[in-house]
Short mmCIF file of C-alpha atoms and ligand atoms in Angstrom, two decimals:
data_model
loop_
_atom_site.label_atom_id
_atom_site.label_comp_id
_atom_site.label_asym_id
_atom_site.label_seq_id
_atom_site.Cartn_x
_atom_site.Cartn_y
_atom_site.Cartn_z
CA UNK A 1 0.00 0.00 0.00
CA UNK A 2 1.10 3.26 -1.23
CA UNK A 3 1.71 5.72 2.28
CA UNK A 4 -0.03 8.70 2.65
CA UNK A 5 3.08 11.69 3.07
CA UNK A 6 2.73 15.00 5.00
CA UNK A 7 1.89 17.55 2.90
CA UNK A 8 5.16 20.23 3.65
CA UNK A 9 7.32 20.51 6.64
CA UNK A 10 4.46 22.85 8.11
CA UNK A 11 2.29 19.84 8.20
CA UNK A 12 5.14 18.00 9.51
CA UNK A 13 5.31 20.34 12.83
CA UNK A 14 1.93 21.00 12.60
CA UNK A 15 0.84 16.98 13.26
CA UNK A 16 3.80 16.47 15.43
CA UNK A 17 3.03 19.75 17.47
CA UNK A 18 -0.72 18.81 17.76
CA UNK A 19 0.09 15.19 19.12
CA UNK A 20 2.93 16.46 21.88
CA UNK A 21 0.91 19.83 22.65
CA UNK A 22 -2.53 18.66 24.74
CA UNK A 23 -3.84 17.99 28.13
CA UNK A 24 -0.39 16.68 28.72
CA UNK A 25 0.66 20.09 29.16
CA UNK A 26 -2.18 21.99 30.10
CA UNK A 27 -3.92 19.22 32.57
CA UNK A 28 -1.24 16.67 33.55
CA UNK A 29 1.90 18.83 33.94
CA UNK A 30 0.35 21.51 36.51
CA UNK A 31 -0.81 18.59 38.60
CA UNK A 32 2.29 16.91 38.76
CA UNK A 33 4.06 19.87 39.14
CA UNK A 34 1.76 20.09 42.59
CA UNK A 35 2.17 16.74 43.18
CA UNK A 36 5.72 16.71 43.29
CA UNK A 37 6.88 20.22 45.15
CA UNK A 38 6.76 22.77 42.18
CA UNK A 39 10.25 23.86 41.24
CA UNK A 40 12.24 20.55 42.10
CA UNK A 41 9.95 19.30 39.64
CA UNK A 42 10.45 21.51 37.18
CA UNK A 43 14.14 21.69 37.16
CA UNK A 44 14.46 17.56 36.74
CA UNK A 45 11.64 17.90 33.98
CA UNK A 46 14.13 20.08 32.09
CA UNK A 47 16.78 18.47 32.10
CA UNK A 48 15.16 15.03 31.32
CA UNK A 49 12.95 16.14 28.81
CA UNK A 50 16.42 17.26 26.98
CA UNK A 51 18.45 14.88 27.53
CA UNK A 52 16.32 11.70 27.43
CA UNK A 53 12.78 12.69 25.81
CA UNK A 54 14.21 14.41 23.04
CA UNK A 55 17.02 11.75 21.90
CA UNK A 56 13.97 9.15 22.24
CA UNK A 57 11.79 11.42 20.09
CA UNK A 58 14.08 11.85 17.20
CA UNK A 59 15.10 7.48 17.60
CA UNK A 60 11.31 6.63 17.30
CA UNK A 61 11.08 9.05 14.14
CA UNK A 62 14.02 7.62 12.70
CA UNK A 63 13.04 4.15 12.81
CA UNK A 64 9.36 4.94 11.70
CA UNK A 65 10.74 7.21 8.43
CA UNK A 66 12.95 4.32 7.80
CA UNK A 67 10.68 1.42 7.70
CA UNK A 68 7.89 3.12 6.56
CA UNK A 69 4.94 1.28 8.53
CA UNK A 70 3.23 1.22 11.29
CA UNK A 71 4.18 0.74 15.12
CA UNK A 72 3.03 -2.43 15.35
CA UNK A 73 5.41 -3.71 12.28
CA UNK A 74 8.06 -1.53 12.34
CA UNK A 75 10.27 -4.30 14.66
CA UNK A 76 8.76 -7.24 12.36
CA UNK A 77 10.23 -5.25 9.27
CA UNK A 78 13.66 -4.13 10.64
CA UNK A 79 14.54 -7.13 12.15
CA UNK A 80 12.74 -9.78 10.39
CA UNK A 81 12.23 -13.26 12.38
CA UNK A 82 13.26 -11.51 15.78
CA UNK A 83 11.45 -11.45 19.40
CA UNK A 84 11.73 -7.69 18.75
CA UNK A 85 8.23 -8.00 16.75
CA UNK A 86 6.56 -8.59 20.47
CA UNK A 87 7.18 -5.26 21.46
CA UNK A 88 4.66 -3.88 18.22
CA UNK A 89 2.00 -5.36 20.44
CA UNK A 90 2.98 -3.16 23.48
CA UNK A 91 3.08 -0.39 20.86
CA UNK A 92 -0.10 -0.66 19.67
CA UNK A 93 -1.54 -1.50 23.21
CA UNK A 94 -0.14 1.73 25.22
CA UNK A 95 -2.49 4.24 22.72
CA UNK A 96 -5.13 2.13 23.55
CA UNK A 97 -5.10 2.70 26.94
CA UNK A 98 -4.08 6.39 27.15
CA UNK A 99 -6.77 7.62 24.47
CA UNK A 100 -9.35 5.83 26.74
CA UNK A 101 -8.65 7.80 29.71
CA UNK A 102 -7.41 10.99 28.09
CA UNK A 103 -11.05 11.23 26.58
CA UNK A 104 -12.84 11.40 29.76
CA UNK A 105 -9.99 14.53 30.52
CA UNK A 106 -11.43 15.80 27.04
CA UNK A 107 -14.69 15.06 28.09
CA UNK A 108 -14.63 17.30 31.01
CA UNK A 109 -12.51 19.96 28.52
CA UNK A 110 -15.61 19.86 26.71
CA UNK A 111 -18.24 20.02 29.62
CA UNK A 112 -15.90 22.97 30.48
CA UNK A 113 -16.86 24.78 27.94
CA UNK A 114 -20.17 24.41 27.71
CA UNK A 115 -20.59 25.78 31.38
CA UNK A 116 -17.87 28.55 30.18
CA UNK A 117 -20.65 29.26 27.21
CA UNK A 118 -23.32 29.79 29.83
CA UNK A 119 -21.07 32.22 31.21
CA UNK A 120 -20.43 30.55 34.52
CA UNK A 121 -17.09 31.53 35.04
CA UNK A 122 -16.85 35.37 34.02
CA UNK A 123 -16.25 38.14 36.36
CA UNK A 124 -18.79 38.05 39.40
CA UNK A 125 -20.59 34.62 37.87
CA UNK A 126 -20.09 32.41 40.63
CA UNK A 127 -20.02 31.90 44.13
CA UNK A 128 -16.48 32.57 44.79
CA UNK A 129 -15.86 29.34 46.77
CA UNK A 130 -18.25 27.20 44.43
CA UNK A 131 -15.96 26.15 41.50
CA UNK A 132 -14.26 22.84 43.81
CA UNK A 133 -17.75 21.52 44.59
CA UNK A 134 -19.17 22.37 41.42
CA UNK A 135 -16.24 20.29 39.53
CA UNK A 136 -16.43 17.84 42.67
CA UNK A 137 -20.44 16.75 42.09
CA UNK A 138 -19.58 16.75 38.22
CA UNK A 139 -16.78 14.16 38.34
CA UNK A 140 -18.23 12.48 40.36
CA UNK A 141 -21.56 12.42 39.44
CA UNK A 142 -22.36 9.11 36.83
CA UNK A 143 -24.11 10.22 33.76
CA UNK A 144 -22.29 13.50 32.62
CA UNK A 145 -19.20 12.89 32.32
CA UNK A 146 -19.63 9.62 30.62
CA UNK A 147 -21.62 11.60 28.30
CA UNK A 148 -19.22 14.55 27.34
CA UNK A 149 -16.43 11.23 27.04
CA UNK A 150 -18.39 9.66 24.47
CA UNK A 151 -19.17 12.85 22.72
CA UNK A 152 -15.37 13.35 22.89
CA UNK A 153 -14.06 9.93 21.49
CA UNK A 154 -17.01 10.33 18.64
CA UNK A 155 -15.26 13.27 17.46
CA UNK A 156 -11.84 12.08 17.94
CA UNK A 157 -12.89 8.86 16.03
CA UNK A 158 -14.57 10.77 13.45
CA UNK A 159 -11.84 13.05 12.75
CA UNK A 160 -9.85 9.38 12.32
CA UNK A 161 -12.18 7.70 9.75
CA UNK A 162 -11.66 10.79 7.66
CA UNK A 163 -7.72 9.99 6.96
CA UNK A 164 -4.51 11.02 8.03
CA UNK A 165 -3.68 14.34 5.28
CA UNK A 166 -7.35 15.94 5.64
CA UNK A 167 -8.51 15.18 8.97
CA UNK A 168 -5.02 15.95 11.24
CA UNK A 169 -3.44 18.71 9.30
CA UNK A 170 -6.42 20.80 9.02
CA UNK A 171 -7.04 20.86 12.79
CA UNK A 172 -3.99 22.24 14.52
CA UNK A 173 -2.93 25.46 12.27
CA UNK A 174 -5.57 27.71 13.54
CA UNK A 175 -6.10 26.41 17.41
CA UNK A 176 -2.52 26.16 18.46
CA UNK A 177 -1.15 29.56 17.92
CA UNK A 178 -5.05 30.79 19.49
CA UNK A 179 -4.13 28.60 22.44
CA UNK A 180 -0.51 30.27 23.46
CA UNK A 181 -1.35 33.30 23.11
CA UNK A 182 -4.52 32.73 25.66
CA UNK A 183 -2.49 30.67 27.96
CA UNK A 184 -0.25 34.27 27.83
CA UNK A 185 -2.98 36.38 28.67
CA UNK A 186 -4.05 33.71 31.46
CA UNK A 187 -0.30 33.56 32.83
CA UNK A 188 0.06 37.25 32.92
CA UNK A 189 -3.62 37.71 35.06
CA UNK A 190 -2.89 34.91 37.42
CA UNK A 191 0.85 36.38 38.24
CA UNK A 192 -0.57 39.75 38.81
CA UNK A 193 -3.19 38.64 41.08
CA UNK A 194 -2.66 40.26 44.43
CA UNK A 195 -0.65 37.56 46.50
CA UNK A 196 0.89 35.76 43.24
CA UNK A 197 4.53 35.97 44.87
CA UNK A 198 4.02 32.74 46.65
CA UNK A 199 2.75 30.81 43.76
CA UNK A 200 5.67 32.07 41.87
CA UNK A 201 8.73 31.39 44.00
CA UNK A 202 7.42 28.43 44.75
CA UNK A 203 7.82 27.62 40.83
CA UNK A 204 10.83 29.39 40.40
CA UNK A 205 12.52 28.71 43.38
CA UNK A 206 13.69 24.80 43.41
CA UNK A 207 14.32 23.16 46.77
CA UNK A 208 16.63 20.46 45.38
CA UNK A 209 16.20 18.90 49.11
CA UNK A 210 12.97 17.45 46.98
CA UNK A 211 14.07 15.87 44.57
CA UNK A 212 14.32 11.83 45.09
CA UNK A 213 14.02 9.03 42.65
CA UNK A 214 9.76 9.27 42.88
CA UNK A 215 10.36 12.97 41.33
CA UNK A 216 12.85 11.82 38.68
CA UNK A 217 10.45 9.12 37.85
CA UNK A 218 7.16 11.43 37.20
CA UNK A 219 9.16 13.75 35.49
CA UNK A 220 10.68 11.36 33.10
CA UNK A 221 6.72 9.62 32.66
CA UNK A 222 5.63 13.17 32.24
CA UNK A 223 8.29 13.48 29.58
CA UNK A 224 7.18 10.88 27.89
CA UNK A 225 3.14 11.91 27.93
CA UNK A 226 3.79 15.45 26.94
CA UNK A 227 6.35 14.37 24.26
CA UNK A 228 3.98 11.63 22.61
CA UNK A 229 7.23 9.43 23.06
CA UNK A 230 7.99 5.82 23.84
CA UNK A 231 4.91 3.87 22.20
CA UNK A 232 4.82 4.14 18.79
CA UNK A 233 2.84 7.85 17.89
CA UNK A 234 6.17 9.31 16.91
CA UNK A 235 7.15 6.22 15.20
CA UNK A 236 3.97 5.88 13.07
CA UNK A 237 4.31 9.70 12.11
CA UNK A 238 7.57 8.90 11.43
CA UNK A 239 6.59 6.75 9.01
CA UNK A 240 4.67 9.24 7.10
CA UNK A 241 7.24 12.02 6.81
CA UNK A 242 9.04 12.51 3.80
CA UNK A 243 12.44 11.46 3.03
CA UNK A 244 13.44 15.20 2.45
CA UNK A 245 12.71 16.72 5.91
CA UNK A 246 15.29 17.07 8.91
CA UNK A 247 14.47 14.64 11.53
CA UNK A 248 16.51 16.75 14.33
CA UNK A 249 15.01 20.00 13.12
CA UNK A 250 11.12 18.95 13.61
CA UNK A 251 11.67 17.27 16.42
CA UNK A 252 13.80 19.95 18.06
CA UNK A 253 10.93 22.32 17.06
CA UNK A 254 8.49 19.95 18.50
CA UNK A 255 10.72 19.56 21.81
CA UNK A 256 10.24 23.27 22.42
CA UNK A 257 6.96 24.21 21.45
CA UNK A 258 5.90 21.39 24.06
CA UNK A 259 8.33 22.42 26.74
CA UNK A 260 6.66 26.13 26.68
CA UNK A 261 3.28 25.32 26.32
CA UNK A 262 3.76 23.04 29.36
CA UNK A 263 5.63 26.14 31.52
CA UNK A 264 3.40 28.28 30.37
CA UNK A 265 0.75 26.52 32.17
CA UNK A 266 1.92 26.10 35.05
CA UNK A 267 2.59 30.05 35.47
CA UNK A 268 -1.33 30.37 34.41
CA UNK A 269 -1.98 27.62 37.12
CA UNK A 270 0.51 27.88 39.74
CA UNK A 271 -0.40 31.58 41.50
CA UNK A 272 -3.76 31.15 41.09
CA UNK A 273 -3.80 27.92 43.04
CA UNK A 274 -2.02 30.39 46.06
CA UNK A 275 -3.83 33.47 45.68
CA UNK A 276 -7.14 31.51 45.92
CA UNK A 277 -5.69 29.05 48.85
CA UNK A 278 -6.36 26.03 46.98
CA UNK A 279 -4.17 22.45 47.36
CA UNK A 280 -1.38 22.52 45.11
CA UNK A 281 -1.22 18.74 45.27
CA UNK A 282 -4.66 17.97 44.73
CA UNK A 283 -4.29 15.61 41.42
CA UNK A 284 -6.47 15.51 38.52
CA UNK A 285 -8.53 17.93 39.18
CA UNK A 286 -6.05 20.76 39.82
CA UNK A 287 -6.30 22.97 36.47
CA UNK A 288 -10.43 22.55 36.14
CA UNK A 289 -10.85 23.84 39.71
CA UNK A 290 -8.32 26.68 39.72
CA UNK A 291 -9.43 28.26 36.25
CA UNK A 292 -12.49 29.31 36.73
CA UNK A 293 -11.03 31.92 39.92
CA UNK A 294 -8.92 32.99 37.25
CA UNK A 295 -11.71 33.79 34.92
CA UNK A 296 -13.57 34.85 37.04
CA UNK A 297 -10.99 37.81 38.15
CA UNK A 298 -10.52 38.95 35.15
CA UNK A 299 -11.89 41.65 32.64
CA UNK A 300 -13.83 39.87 29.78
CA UNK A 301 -13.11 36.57 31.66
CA UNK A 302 -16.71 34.92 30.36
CA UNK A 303 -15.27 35.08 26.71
CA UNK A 304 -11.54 34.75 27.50
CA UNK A 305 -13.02 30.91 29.15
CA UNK A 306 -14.98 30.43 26.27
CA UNK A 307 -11.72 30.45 23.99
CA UNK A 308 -10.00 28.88 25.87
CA UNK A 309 -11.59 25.43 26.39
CA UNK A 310 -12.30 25.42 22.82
CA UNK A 311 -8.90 25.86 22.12
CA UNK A 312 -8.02 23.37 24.79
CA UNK A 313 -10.71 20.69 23.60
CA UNK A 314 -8.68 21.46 19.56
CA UNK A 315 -5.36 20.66 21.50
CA UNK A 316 -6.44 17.87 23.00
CA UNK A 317 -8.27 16.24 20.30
CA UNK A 318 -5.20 16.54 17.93
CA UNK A 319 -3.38 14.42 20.48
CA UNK A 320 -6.28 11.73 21.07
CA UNK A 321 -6.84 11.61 17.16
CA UNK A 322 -2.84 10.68 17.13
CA UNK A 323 -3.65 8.36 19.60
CA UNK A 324 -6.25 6.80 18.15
CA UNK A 325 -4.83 6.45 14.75
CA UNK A 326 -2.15 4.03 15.70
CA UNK A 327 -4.53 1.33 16.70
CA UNK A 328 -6.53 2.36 13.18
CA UNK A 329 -3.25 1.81 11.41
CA UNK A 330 -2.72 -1.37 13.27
CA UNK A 331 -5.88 -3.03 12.00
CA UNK A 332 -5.73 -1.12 8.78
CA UNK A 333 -2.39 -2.61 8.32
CA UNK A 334 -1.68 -5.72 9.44
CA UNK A 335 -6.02 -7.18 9.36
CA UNK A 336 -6.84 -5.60 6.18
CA UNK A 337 -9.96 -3.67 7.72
CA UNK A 338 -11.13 -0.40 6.24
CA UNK A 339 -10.08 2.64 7.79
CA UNK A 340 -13.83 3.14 8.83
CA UNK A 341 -14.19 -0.68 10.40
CA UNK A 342 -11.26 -0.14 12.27
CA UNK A 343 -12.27 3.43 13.49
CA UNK A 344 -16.02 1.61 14.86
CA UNK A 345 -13.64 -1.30 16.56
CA UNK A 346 -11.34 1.10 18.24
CA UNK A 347 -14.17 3.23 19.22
CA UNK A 348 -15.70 0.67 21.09
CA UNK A 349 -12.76 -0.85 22.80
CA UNK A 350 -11.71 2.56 23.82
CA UNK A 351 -15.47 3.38 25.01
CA UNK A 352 -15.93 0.96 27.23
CA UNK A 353 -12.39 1.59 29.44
CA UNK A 354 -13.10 5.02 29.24
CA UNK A 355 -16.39 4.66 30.83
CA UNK A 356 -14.87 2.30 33.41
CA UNK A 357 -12.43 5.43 34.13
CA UNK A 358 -14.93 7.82 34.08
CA UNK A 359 -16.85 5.89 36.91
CA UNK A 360 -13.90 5.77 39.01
CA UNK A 361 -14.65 9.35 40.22
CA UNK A 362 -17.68 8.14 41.59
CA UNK A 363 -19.36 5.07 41.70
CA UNK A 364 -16.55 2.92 41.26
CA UNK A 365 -14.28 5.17 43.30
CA UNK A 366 -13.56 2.11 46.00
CA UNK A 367 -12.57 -0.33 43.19
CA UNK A 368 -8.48 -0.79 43.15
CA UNK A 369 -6.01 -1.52 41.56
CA UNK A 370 -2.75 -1.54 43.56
CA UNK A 371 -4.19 1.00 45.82
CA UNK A 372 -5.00 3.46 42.87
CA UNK A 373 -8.52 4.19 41.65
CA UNK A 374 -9.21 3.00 37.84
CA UNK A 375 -8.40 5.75 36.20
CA UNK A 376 -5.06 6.54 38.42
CA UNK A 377 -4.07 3.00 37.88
CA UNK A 378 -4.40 3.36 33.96
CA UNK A 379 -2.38 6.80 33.85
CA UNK A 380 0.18 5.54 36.40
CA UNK A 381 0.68 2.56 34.13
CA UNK A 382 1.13 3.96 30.84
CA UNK A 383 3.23 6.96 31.68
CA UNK A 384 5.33 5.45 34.39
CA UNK A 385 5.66 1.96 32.84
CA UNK A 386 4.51 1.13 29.23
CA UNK A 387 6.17 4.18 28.19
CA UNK A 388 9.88 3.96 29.90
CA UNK A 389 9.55 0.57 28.75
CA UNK A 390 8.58 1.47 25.31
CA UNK A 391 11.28 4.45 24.87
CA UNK A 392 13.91 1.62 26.49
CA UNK A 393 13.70 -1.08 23.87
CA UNK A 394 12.98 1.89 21.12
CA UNK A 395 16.00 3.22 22.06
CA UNK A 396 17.55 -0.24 22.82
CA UNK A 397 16.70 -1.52 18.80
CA UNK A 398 18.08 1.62 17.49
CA UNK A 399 21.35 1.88 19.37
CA UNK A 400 22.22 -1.69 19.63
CA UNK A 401 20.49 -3.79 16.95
CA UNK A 402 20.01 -1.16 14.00
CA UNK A 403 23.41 -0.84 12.15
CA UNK A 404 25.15 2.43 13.05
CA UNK A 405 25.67 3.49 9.50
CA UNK A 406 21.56 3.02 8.87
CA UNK A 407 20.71 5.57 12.23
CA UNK A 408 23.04 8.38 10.31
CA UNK A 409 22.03 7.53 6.63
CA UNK A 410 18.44 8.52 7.99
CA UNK A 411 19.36 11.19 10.84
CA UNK A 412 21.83 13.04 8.19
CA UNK A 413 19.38 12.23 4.45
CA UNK A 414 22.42 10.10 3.07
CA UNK A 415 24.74 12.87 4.65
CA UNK A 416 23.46 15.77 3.24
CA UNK A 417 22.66 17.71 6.12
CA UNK A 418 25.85 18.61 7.59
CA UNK A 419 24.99 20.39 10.94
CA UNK A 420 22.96 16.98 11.42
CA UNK A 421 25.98 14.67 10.79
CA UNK A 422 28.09 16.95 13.15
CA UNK A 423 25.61 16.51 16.22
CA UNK A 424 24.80 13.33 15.21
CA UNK A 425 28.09 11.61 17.44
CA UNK A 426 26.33 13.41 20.97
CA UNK A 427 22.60 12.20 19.76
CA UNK A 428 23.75 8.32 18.80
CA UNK A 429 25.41 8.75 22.37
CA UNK A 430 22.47 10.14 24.12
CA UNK A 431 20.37 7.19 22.67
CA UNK A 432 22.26 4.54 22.81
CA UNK A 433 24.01 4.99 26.31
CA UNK A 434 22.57 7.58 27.88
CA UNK A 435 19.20 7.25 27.67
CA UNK A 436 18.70 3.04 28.64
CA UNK A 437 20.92 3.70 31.51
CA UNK A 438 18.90 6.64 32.52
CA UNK A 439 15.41 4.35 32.14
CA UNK A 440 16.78 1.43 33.92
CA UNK A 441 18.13 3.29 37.07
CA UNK A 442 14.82 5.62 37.66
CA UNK A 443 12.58 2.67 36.94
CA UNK A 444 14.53 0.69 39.64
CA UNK A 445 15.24 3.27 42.03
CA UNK A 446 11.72 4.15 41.58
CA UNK A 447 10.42 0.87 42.54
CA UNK A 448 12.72 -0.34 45.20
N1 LIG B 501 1.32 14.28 24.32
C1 LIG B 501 -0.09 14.41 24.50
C2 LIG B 501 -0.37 15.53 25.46
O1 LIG B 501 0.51 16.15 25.96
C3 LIG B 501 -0.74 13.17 24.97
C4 LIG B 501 -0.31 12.01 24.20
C5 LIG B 501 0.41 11.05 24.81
C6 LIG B 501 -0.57 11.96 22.86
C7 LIG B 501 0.87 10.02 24.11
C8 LIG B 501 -0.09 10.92 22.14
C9 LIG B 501 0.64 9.96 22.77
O2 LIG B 501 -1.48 15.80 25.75
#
């Protein structure tokens, strides 16, 4: 089967933009950040999301531009006859998982903005105290949120069925560059709040006394989630980028669009959260209960909120659609189904744990797993297992079982881009040593 190609390099950063840039940044990496004493956190984030994520990022796109398939495959076709074909299963499971849960996130993004359309959250709206029990009786209430998550994963599915070119591309050029510049505007009113100085130092000024091999783990798993990395989504776009582009270029670009959309949101969140005596480490919930003070201290908040979560639900649906597409490709692929048979399958796998996630707010809040709730079980599993393991044998296969002269063939296009084949000594170290040792210690630090 003939591969459908990225349009240009701007459809290139666009797709790999949209998947990276999403609730990863704008939900998950506030709340960890919270979770895991603010600055500390941030300052190992850095410096793993450079020096691990970003190596792993530009492996996984190397191997999927140069076998030119799908995650599932890829190992099958590189290394024909190997175990290495096992791990396509765990790269075709992870998605599955994490669009599941990461829809009922959307689904609140979009239940969100339908209360931001009724103009709950602008300037005198509310009761000021109301927003934590208001999001508390929603999450945890049974029919709504299931709801808005299947109303979600329809449209992420639909967008799917559509194709790759037409239905990803178009998406992310208009909402992305609407989102950062209202996360700006967000970030400047919650820092200028009266009282913001707390919130601030305490993300600017690291206490390294914090950091401990449960920090370095979540902020390598965040890595990971905000980078798309370590199961395969990189890999399959990989696979449809054209033999022209610079691999360290769009993934560099990628890197850093990610990394500020993610700080950015945390300097929206962060003062807020201390101006309005709220729990920095108070999980999931963290960004939906602290917004709406925002908004609702601010001049045209009502319509700055209604932007926003529209922008936030585009985000996050370019991620779940990226998501989502690898198990598509997967039966596509390797079953022979139609692209719209294989959206409908997907749909309903995905569906059904979502809804068991969803539940585990409320009804099923007593049912664990290892001591976590359903839906903290299935994010603490993907991001701070399936996906280390992942990025390890991803960046295992390329530094140790892929010939050397292959990686730089497709890292430097047959040595025509010099500046890549000058770097490309530090990146081939940064995957192939670096980066496994890294995994291997945190994962086992982490666990013993
Ligand atoms: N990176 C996305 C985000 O930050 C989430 C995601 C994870 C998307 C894994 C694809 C793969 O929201």
């Amino acid at each position: 089967m003939q591969r459908e190609n990225f349009g240009n390099r701007f459809g290139v950063l666009v797709a790999m933009a949209g998947s990276a840039i999403g609730l990863g940044n704008l939900w998950r990496f506030p709340y960890m950040v919270g979770e895991y004493g603010g600055a500390a956190f941030i300052f190992v984030y850095i410096i793993c999301f450079f020096l691990l994520c970003l190596p792993i990022l530009i492996a996984e796109i190397t191997i999927g531009r140069r076998s030119q398939t799908n995650a599932f495959r890829v190992f099958h076709k590189l290394a024909p006859g190997s175990r290495w074909n096992l791990v396509g299963i765990l790269m075709v499971a992870t998605p599955i998982i994490v669009v599941s849960y990461y829809s009922v996130i959307g689904g609140w993004s979009v239940e969100y903005f339908v209360k931001a359309c009724s103009l709950d959250f602008s300037p005198g709206a509310g009761p000021e105290a109301g927003f934590g029990d208001i999001f508390g009786s929603f999450i945890s209430s049974v029919w709504a949120p299931v709801l808005y998550h299947t109303f979600y994963l329809l449209v992420t599915a639909a967008v799917v069925a559509v194709g790759v070119k037409s239905g990803i591309e178009r998406f992310g050029k208009i909402m992305m560059p609407l989102l950062f510049v209202i996360m700006i505007v967000i970030a400047v009113r919650s820092a200028t709040l009266p009282g913001a100085g707390d919130g601030l130092e305490w993300l600017f000024r690291p206490d390294f006394s914090k950091i401990d091999a449960s920090v370095c783990a979540a902020a390598l798993g965040q890595g990971f989630f905000s980078l798309s990395v370590g199961f395969g989504i990189m890999l399959t776009y990989g696979s449809y980028i054209s033999k022209k582009e610079n691999i360290a270029v769009s993934s560099a670009y990628t890197a850093v669009s990610d990394l500020v959309f993610a700080l950015i949101a945390s300097c929206a969140i962060m003062p807020a959260v201390f101006v309005f005596g709220l729990d920095p480490s108070e999980g999931p919930g963290l960004v939906f209960e602290t917004l709406p003070f925002i908004f609702s201290n601010m001049p045209l908040g009502g319509l700055v909120s209604i932007l926003f979560f529209l922008a936030l639900i585009v985000a996050a649906l370019t991620s779940s659609i990226s998501l989502f597409e690898v198990g598509v490709a997967y039966l596509m692929e390797e079953k022979h189904v139609s692209r719209k048979k294989a959206c409908v399958i997907i749909f309903v796998l995905t569906w059904a744990l979502g809804v068991l996630c969803s539940l585990s707010f409320g009804p099923l809040s007593d049912l664990k797993l290892f001591g976590n709730t359903l839906f903290d079980f299935f994010d603490k599993l993907s991001a701070n297992y399936l996906m280390p393991s992942g990025a390890f044998l991803i960046v295992l296969f390329v530094g140790w079982r892929m010939k050397k002269s292959d990686v730089r063939e497709e890292f430097t296009n047959r040595e025509t881009l010099s500046g890549n084949a000058r770097i490309f000594p530090v990146v081939y170290f940064l995957i192939k040593y670096m980066a496994p040792v890294a995994i291997v210690v945190i994962f086992l630090t982490n666990l013993l």
